[in-house]
PDB file of C-alpha atoms in Angstrom:
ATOM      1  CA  UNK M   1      41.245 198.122  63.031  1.00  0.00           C
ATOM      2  CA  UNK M   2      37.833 196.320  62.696  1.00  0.00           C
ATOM      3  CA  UNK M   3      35.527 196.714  65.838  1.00  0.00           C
ATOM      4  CA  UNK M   4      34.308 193.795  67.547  1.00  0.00           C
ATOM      5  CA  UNK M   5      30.512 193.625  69.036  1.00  0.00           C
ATOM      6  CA  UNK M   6      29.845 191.727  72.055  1.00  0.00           C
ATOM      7  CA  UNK M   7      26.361 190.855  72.409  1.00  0.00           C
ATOM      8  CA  UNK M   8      25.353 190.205  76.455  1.00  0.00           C
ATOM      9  CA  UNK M   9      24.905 186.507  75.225  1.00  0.00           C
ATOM     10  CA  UNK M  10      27.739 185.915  74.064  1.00  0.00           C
ATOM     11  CA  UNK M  11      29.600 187.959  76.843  1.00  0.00           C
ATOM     12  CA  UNK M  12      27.576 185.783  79.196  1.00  0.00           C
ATOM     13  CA  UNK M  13      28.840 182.247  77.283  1.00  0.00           C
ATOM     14  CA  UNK M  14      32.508 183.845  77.663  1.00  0.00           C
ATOM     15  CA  UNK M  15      32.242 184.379  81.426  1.00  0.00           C
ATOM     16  CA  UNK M  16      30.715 181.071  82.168  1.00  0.00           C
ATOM     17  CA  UNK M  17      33.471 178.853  80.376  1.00  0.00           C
ATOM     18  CA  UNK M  18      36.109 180.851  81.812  1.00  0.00           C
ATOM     19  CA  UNK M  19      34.754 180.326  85.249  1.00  0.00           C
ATOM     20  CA  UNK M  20      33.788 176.904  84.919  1.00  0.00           C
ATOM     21  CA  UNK M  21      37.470 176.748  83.608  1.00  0.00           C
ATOM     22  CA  UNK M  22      38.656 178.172  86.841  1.00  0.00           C
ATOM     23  CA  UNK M  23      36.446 175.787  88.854  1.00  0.00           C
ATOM     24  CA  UNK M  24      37.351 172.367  87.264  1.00  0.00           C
ATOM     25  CA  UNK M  25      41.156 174.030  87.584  1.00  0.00           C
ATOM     26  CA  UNK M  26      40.479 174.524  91.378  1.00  0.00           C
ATOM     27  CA  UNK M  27      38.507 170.919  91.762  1.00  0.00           C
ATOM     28  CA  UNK M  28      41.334 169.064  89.919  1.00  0.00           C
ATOM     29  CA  UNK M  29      44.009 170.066  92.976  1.00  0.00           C
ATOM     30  CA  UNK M  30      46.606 171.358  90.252  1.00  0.00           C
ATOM     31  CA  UNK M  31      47.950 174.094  92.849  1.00  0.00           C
ATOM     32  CA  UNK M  32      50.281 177.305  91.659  1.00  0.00           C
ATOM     33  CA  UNK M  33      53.298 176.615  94.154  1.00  0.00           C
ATOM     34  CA  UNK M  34      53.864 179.338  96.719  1.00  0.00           C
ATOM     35  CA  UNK M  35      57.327 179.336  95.214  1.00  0.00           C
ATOM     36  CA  UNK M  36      55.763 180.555  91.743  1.00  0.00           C
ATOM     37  CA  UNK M  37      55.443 184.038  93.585  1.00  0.00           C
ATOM     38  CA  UNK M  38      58.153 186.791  93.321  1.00  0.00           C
ATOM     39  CA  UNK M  39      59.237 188.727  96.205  1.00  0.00           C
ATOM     40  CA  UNK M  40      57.386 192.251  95.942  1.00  0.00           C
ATOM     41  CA  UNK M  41      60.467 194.645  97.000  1.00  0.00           C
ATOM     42  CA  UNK M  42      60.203 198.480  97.006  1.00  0.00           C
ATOM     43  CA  UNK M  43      63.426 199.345  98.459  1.00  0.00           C
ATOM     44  CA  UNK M  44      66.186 197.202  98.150  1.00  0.00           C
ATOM     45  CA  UNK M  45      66.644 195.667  94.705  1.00  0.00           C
ATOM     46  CA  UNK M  46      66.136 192.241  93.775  1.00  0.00           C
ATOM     47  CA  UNK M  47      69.734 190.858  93.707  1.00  0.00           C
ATOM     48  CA  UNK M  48      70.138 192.168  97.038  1.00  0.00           C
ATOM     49  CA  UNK M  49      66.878 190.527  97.588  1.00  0.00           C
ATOM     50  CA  UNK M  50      67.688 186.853  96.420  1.00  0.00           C
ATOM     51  CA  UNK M  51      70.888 187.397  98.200  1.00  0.00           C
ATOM     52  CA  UNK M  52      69.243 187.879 101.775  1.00  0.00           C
ATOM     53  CA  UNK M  53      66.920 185.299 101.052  1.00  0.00           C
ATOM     54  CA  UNK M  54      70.004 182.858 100.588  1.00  0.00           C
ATOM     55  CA  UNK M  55      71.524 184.128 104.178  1.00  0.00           C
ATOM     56  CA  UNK M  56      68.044 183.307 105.826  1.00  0.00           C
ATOM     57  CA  UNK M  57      67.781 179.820 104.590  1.00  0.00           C
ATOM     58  CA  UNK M  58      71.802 179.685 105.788  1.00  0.00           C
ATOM     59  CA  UNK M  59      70.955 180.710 109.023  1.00  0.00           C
ATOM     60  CA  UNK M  60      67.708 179.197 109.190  1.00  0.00           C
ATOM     61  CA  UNK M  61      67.879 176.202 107.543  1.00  0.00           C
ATOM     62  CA  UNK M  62      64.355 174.165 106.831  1.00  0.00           C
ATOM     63  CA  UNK M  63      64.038 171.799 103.921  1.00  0.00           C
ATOM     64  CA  UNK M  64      60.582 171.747 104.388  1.00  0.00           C
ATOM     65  CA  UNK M  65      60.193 175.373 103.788  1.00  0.00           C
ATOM     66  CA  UNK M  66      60.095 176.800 100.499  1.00  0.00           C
ATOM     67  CA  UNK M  67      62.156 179.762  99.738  1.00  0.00           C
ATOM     68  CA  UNK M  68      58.504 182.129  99.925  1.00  0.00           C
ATOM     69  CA  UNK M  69      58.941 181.834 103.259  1.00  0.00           C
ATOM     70  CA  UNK M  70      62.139 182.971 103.075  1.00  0.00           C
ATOM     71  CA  UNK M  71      61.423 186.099 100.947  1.00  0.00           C
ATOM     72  CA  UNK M  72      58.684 186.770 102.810  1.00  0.00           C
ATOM     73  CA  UNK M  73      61.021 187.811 105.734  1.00  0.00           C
ATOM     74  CA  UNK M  74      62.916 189.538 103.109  1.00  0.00           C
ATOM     75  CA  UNK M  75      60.107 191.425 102.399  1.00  0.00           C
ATOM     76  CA  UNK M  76      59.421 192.800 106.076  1.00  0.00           C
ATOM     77  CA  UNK M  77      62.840 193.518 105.923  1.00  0.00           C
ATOM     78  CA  UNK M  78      62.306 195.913 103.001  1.00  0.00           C
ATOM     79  CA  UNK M  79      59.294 197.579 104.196  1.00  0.00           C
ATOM     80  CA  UNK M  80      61.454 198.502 107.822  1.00  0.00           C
ATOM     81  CA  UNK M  81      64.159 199.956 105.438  1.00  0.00           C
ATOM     82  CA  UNK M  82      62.016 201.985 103.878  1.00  0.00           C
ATOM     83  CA  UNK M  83      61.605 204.666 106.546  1.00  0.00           C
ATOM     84  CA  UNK M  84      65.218 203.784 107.553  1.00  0.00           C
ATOM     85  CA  UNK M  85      68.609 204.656 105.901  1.00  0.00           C
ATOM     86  CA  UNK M  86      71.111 203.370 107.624  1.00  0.00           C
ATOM     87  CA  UNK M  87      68.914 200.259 107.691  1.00  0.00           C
ATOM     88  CA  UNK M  88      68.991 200.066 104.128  1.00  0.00           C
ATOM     89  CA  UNK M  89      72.806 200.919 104.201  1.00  0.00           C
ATOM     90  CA  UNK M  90      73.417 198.014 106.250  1.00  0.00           C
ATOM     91  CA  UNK M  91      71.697 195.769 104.176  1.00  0.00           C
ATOM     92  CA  UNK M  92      73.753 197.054 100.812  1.00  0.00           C
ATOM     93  CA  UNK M  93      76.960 196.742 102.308  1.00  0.00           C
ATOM     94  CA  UNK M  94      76.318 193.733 104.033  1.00  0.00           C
ATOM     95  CA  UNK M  95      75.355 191.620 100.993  1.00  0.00           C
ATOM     96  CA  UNK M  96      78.631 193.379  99.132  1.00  0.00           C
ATOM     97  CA  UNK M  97      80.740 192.156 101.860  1.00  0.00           C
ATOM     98  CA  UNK M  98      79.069 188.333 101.401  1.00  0.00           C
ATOM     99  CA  UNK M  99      79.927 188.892  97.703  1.00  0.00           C
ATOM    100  CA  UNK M 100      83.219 189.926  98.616  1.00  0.00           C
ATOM    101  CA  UNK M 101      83.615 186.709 100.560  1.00  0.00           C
ATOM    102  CA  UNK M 102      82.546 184.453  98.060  1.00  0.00           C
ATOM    103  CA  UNK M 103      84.766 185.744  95.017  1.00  0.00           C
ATOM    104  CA  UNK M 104      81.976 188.325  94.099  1.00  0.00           C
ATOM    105  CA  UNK M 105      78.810 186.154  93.709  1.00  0.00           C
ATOM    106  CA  UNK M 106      77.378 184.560  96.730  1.00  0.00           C
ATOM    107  CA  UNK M 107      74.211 183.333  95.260  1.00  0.00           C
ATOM    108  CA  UNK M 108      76.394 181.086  93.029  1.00  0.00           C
ATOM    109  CA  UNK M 109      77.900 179.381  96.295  1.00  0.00           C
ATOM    110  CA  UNK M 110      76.432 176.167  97.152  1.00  0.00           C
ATOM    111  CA  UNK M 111      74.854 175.685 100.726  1.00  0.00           C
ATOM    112  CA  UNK M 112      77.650 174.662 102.422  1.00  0.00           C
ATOM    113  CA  UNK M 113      79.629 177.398 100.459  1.00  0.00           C
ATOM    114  CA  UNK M 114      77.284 180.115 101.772  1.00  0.00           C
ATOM    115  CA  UNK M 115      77.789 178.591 105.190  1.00  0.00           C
ATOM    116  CA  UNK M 116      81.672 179.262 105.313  1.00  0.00           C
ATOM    117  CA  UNK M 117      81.461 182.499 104.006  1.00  0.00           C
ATOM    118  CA  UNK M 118      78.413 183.663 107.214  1.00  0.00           C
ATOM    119  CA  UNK M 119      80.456 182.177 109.508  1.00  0.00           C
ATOM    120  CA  UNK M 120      83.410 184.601 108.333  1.00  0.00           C
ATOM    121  CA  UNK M 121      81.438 187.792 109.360  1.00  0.00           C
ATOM    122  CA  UNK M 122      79.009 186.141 112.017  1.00  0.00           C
ATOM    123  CA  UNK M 123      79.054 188.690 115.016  1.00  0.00           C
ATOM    124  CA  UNK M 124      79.315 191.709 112.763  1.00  0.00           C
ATOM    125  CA  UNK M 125      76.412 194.484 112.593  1.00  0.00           C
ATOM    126  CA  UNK M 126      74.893 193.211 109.723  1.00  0.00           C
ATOM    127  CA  UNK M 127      75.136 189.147 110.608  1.00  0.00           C
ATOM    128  CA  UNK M 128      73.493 190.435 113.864  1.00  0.00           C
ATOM    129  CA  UNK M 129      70.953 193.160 112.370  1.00  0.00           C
ATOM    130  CA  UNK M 130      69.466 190.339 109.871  1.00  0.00           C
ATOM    131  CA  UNK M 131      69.235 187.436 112.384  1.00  0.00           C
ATOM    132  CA  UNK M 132      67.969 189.231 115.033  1.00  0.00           C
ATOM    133  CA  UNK M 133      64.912 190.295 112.582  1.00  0.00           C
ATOM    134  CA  UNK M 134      64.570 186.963 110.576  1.00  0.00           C
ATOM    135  CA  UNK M 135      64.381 184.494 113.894  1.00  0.00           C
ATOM    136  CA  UNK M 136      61.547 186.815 114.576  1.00  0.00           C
ATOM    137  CA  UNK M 137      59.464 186.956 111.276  1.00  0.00           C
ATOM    138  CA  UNK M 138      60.328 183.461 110.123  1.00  0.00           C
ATOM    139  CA  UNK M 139      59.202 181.859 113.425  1.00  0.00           C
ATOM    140  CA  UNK M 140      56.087 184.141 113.846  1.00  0.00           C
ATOM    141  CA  UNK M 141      54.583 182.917 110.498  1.00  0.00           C
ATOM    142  CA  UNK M 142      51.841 180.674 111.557  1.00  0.00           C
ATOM    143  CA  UNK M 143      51.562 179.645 108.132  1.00  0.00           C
ATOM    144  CA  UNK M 144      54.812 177.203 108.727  1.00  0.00           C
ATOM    145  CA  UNK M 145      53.830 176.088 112.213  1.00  0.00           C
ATOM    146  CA  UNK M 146      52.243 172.884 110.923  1.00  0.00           C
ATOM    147  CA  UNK M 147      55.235 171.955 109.363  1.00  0.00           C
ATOM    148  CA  UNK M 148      56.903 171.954 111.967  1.00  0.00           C
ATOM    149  CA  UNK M 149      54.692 170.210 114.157  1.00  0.00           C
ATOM    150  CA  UNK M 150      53.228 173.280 116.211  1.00  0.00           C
ATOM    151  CA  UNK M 151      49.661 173.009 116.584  1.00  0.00           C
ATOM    152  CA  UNK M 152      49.331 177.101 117.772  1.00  0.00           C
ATOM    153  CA  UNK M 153      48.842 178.393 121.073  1.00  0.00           C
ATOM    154  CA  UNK M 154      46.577 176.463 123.232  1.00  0.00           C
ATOM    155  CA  UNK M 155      45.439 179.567 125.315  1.00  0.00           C
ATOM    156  CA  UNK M 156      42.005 179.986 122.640  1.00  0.00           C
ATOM    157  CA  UNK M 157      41.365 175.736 123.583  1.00  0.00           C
ATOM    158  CA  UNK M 158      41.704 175.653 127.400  1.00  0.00           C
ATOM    159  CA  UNK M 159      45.474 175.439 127.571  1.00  0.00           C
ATOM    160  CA  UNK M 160      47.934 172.903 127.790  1.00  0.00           C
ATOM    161  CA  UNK M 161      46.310 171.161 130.412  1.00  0.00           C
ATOM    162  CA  UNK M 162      43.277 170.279 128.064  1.00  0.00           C
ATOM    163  CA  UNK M 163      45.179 170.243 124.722  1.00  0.00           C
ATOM    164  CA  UNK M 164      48.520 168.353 124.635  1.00  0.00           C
ATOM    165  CA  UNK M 165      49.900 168.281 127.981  1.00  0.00           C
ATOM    166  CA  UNK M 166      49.584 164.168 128.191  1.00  0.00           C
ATOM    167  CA  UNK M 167      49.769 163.520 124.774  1.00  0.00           C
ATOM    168  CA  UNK M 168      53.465 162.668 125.119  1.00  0.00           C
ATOM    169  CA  UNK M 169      53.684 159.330 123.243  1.00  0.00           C
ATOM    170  CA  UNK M 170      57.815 158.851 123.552  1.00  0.00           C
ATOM    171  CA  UNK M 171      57.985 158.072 127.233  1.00  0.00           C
ATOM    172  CA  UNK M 172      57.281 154.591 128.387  1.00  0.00           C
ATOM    173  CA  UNK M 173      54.008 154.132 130.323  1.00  0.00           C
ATOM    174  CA  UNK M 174      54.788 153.273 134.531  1.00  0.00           C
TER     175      UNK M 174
END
């Protein structure tokens, strides 16, 4: 194996192209999409993982959210079964029985396949377990607000009164 020297010049020369190469990448507005990311699970496994990010988007269905949203609730999930068996339990058995519903693969399903088969065990513990927690950490992430329209609380500005109470532009002016 031959040894390579680096002289502090040429270490130097290294470190400045690669972060002018970062800069020009960053100045350019080439993005990595949020969608790029994987979802970072330590308890349940990633099939089980994909397949409760599928059942959010079914129940909470936003084309202009990309599926990182999605995991991320996914995610919180995970960490609260962590500490939590029959959490975890829940979650296993509940994704068989979507499989189980959708000839043994309900990621393969198209939407409106996936929709039959969560109407078929809406009401049941897990249906209700997972909704109950997604409506919460889907809706909660102020990083989708804006694309939804939601400008944030108003409490920080003044309120409503001062921000967005009269800004109603759909009713016809008397």
């Amino acid at each position: 194996m031959k040894k390579q020297s680096l002289s502090r010049r040429s270490f130097l020369k290294k470190g400045t192209i690669t972060a002018a190469s970062a800069v020009a990448l960053a100045l350019s507005g080439i993005s990595i999409s949020p969608s790029a990311w994987a979802m970072t699970l330590t308890t349940i496994d990633n099939t089980t993982g994909k397949s409760l990010s599928a059942f959010c988007r079914t129940l909470y269905p936003h084309s202009q959210l990309t599926d990182v949203y999605y995991d991320a609730c996914v995610e919180s999930l995970d960490a609260k079964a962590k500490n939590d068996p029959a959490l975890l339990k829940l979650l296993n058995e509940g994704v068989k029985t979507l499989n189980s519903h959708s000839q043994h693969n309900f990621l393969a399903l198209s939407a409106e396949q996936q929709l039959i088969v969560v109407k078929q065990i809406e009401g049941s513990p897990f249906f209700d377990q997972v909704r109950s927690h997604i409506v919460v950490a889907l809706y909660n992430n102020d990083k989708i607000w804006s694309l939804f329209g939601y400008e944030g609380p108003s409490f920080p500005y003044g309120g409503y009164l001062e921000r967005g109470f009269d800004d109603i532009d759909w009713l016809p002016n008397h």
